[in-house]
PDB file of C-alpha atoms in Angstrom:
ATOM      1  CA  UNK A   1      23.950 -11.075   8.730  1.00 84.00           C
ATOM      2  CA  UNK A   2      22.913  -9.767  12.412  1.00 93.00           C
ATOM      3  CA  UNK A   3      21.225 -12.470  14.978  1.00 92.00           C
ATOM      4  CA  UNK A   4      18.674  -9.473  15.296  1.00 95.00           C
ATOM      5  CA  UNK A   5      18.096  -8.985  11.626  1.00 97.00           C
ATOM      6  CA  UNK A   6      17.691 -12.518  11.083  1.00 96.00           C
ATOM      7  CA  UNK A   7      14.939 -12.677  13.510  1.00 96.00           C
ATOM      8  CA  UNK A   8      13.107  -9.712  11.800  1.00 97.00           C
ATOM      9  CA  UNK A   9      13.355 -10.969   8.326  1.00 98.00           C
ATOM     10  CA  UNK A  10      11.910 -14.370   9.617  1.00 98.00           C
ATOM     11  CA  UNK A  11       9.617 -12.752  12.316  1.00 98.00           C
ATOM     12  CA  UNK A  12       8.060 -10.735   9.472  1.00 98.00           C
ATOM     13  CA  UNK A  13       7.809 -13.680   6.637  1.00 98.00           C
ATOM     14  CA  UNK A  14       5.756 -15.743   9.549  1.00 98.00           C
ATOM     15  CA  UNK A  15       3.690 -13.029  10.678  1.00 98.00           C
ATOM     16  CA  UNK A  16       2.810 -13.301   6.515  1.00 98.00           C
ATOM     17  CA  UNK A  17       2.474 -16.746   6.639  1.00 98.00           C
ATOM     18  CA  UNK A  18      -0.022 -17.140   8.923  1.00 98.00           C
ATOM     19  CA  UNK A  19      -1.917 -13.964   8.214  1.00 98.00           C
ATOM     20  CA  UNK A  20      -2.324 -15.644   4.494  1.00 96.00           C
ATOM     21  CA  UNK A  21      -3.040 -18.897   6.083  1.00 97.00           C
ATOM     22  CA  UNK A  22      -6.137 -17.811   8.305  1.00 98.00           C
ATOM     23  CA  UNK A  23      -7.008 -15.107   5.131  1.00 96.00           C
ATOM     24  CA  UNK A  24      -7.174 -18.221   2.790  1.00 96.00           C
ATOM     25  CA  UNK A  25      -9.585 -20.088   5.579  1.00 96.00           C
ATOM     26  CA  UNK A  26     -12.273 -17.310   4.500  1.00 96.00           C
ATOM     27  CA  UNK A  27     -11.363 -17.704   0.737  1.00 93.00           C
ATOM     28  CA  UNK A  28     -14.001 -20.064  -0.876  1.00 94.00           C
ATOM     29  CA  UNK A  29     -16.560 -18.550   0.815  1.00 93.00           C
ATOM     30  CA  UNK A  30     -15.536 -14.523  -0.574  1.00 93.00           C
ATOM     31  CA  UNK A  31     -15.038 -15.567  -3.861  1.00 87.00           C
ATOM     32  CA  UNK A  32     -17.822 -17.944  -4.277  1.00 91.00           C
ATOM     33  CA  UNK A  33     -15.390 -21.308  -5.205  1.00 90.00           C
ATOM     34  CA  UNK A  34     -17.804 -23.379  -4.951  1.00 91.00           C
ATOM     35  CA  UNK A  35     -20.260 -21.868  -7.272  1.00 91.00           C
ATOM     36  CA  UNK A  36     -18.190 -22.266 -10.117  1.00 92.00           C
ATOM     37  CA  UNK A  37     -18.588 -26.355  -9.173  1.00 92.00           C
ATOM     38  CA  UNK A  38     -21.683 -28.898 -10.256  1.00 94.00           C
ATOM     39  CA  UNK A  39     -23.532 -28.886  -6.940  1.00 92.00           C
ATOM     40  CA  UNK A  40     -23.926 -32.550  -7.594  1.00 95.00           C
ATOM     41  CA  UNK A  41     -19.940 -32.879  -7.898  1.00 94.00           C
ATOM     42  CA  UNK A  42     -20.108 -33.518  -4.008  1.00 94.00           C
ATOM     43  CA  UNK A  43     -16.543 -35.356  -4.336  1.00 96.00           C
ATOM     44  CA  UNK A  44     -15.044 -32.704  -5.843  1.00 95.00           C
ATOM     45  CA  UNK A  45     -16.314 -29.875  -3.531  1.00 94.00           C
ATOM     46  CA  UNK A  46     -15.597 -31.946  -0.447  1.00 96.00           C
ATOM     47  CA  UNK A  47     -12.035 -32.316  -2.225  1.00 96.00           C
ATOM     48  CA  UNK A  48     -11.263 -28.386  -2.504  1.00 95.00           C
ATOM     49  CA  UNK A  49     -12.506 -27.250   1.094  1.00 96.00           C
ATOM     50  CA  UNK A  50      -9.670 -30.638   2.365  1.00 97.00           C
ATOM     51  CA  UNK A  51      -6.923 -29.006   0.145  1.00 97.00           C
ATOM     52  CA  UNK A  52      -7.648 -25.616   1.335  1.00 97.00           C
ATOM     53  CA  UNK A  53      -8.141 -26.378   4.811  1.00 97.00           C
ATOM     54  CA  UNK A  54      -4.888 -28.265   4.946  1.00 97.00           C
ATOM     55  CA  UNK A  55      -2.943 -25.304   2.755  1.00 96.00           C
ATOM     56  CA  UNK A  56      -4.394 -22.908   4.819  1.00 97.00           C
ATOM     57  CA  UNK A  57      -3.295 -24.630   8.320  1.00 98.00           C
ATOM     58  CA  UNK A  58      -0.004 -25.481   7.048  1.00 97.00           C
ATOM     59  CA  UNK A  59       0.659 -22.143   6.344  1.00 97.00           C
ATOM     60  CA  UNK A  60      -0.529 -20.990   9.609  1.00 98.00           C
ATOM     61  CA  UNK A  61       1.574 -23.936  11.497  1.00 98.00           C
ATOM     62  CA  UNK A  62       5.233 -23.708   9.082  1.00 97.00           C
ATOM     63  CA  UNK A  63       4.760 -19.670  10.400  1.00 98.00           C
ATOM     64  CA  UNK A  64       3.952 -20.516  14.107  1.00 98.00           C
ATOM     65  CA  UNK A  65       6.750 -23.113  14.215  1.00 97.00           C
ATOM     66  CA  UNK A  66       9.228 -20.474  12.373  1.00 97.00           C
ATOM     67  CA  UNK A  67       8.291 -18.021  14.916  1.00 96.00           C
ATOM     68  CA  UNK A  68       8.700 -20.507  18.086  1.00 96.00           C
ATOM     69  CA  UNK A  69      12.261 -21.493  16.745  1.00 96.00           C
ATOM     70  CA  UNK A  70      13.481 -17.959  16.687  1.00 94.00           C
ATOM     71  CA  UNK A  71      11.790 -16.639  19.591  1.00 92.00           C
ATOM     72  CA  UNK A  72      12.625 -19.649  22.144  1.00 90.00           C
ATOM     73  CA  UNK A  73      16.050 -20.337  23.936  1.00 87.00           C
ATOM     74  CA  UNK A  74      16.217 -24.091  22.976  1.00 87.00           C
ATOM     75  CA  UNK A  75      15.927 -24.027  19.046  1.00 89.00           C
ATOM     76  CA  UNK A  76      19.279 -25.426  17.568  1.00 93.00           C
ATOM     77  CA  UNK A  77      21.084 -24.034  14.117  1.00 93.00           C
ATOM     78  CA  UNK A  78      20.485 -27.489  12.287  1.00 95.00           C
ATOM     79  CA  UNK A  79      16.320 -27.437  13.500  1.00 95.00           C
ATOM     80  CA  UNK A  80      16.053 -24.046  12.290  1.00 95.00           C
ATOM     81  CA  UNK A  81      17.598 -24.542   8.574  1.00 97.00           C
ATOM     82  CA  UNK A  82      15.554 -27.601   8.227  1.00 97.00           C
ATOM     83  CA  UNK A  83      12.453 -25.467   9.269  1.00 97.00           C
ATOM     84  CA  UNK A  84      13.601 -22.031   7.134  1.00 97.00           C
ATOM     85  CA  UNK A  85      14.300 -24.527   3.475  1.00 98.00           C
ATOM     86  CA  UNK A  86      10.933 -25.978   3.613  1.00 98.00           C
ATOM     87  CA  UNK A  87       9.071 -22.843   4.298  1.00 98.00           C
ATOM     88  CA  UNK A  88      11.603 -21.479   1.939  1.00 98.00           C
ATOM     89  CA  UNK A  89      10.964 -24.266  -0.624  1.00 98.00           C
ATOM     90  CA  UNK A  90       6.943 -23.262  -0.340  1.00 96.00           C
ATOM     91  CA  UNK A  91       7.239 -19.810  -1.049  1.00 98.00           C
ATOM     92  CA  UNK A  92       9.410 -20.411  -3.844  1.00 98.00           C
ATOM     93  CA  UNK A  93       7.180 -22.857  -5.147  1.00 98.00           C
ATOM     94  CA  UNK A  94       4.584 -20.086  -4.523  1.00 97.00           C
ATOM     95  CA  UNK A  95       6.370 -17.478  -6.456  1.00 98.00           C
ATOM     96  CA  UNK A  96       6.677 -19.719  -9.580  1.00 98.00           C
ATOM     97  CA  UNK A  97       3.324 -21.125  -9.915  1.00 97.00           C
ATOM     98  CA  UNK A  98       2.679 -17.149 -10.195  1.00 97.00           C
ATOM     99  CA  UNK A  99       4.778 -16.309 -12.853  1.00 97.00           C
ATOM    100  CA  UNK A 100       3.902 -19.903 -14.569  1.00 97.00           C
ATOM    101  CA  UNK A 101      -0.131 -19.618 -13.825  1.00 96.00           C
ATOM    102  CA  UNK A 102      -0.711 -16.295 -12.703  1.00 95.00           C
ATOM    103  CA  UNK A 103      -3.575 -15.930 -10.540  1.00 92.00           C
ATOM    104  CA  UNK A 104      -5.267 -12.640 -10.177  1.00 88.00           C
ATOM    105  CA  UNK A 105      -4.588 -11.862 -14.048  1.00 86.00           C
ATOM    106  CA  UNK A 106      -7.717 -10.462 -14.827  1.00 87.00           C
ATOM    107  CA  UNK A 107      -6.403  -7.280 -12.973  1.00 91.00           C
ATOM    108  CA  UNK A 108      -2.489  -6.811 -13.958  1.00 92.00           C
ATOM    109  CA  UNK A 109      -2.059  -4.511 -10.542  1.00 95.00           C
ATOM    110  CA  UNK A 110      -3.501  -7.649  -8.217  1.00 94.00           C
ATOM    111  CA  UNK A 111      -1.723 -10.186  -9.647  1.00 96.00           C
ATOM    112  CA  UNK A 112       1.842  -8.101  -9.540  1.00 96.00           C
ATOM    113  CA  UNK A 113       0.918  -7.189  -6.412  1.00 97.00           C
ATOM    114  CA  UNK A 114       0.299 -10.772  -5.320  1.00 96.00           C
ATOM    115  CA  UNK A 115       3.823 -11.752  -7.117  1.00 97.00           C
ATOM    116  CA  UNK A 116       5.723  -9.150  -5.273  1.00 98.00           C
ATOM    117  CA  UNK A 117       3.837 -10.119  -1.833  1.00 98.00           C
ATOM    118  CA  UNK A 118       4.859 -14.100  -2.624  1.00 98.00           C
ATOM    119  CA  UNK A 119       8.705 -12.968  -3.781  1.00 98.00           C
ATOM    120  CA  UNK A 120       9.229 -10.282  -0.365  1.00 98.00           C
ATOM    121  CA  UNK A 121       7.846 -13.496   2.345  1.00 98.00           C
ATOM    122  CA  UNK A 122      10.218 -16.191   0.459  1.00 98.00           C
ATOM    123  CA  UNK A 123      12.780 -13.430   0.404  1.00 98.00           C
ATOM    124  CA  UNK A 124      12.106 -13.379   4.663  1.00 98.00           C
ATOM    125  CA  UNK A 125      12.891 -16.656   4.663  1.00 98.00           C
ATOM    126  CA  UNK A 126      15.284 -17.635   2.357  1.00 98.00           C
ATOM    127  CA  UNK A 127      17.730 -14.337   2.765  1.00 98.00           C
ATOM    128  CA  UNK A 128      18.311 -15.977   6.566  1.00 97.00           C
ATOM    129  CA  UNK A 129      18.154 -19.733   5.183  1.00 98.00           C
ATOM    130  CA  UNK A 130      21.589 -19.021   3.205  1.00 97.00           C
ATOM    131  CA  UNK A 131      23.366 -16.890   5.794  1.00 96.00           C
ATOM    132  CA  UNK A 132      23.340 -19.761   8.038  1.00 95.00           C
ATOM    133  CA  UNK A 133      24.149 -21.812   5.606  1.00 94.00           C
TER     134      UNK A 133
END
């Protein structure tokens, strides 16, 4: 696989990354999460918005730091297969939780949509993952 193609594939996969990591930021609030919760569940609501906040940042950070390793002149092979298999690793994980618990299933074209989306930014990732392997 080309240097140049390499750099595309993972250029494009971060790009994804972080634009679902800042979309997913505005999430509970668009889709009302927390109206679906006992107001008085305070531990559990103060629970969600941590897991989201962190999910959302790391998304937005594993993309930044993908994009700084393949854009700057002092990443190293080994720094940038450690970085590409865990981003790999949470995509994949991605793509099975939506085959195993669909989300999006009350409309079949959003949540096939959302599975291809999830399968194309692992496939960023992971296609450049095993050819430097």
């Amino acid at each position: 696989m080309s240097n140049l193609l390499a750099k595309i594939l993972i250029a494009t996969g971060s790009a994804a990354s972080i634009g679902f990591g800042i979309w997913h930021f505005f999430v509970p609030k668009m889709w009302k999460w927390y109206s679906y919760m006992d107001a008085q569940a305070t531990e559990l609501i103060i629970a969600v918005k941590a897991i989201n906040i962190f999910f959302s940042l790391t998304l937005v950070l594993f993309g930044s730091i993908n994009l700084l390793l393949i854009l700057g002149n002092n990443s190293n092979r080994y720094s940038l297969i450690v970085v590409l298999g865990a981003t790999s690793l949470l995509w994949f994980t991605r793509v099975l939780l939506q085959i195993i618990r669909p989300q999006g299933s009350v409309t079949p074209i959003l949540q096939y949509s959302m599975l291809a989306s999830f399968i194309v930014v692992f496939l960023c990732f992971a296609i450049p993952l095993v050819a430097m392997l």
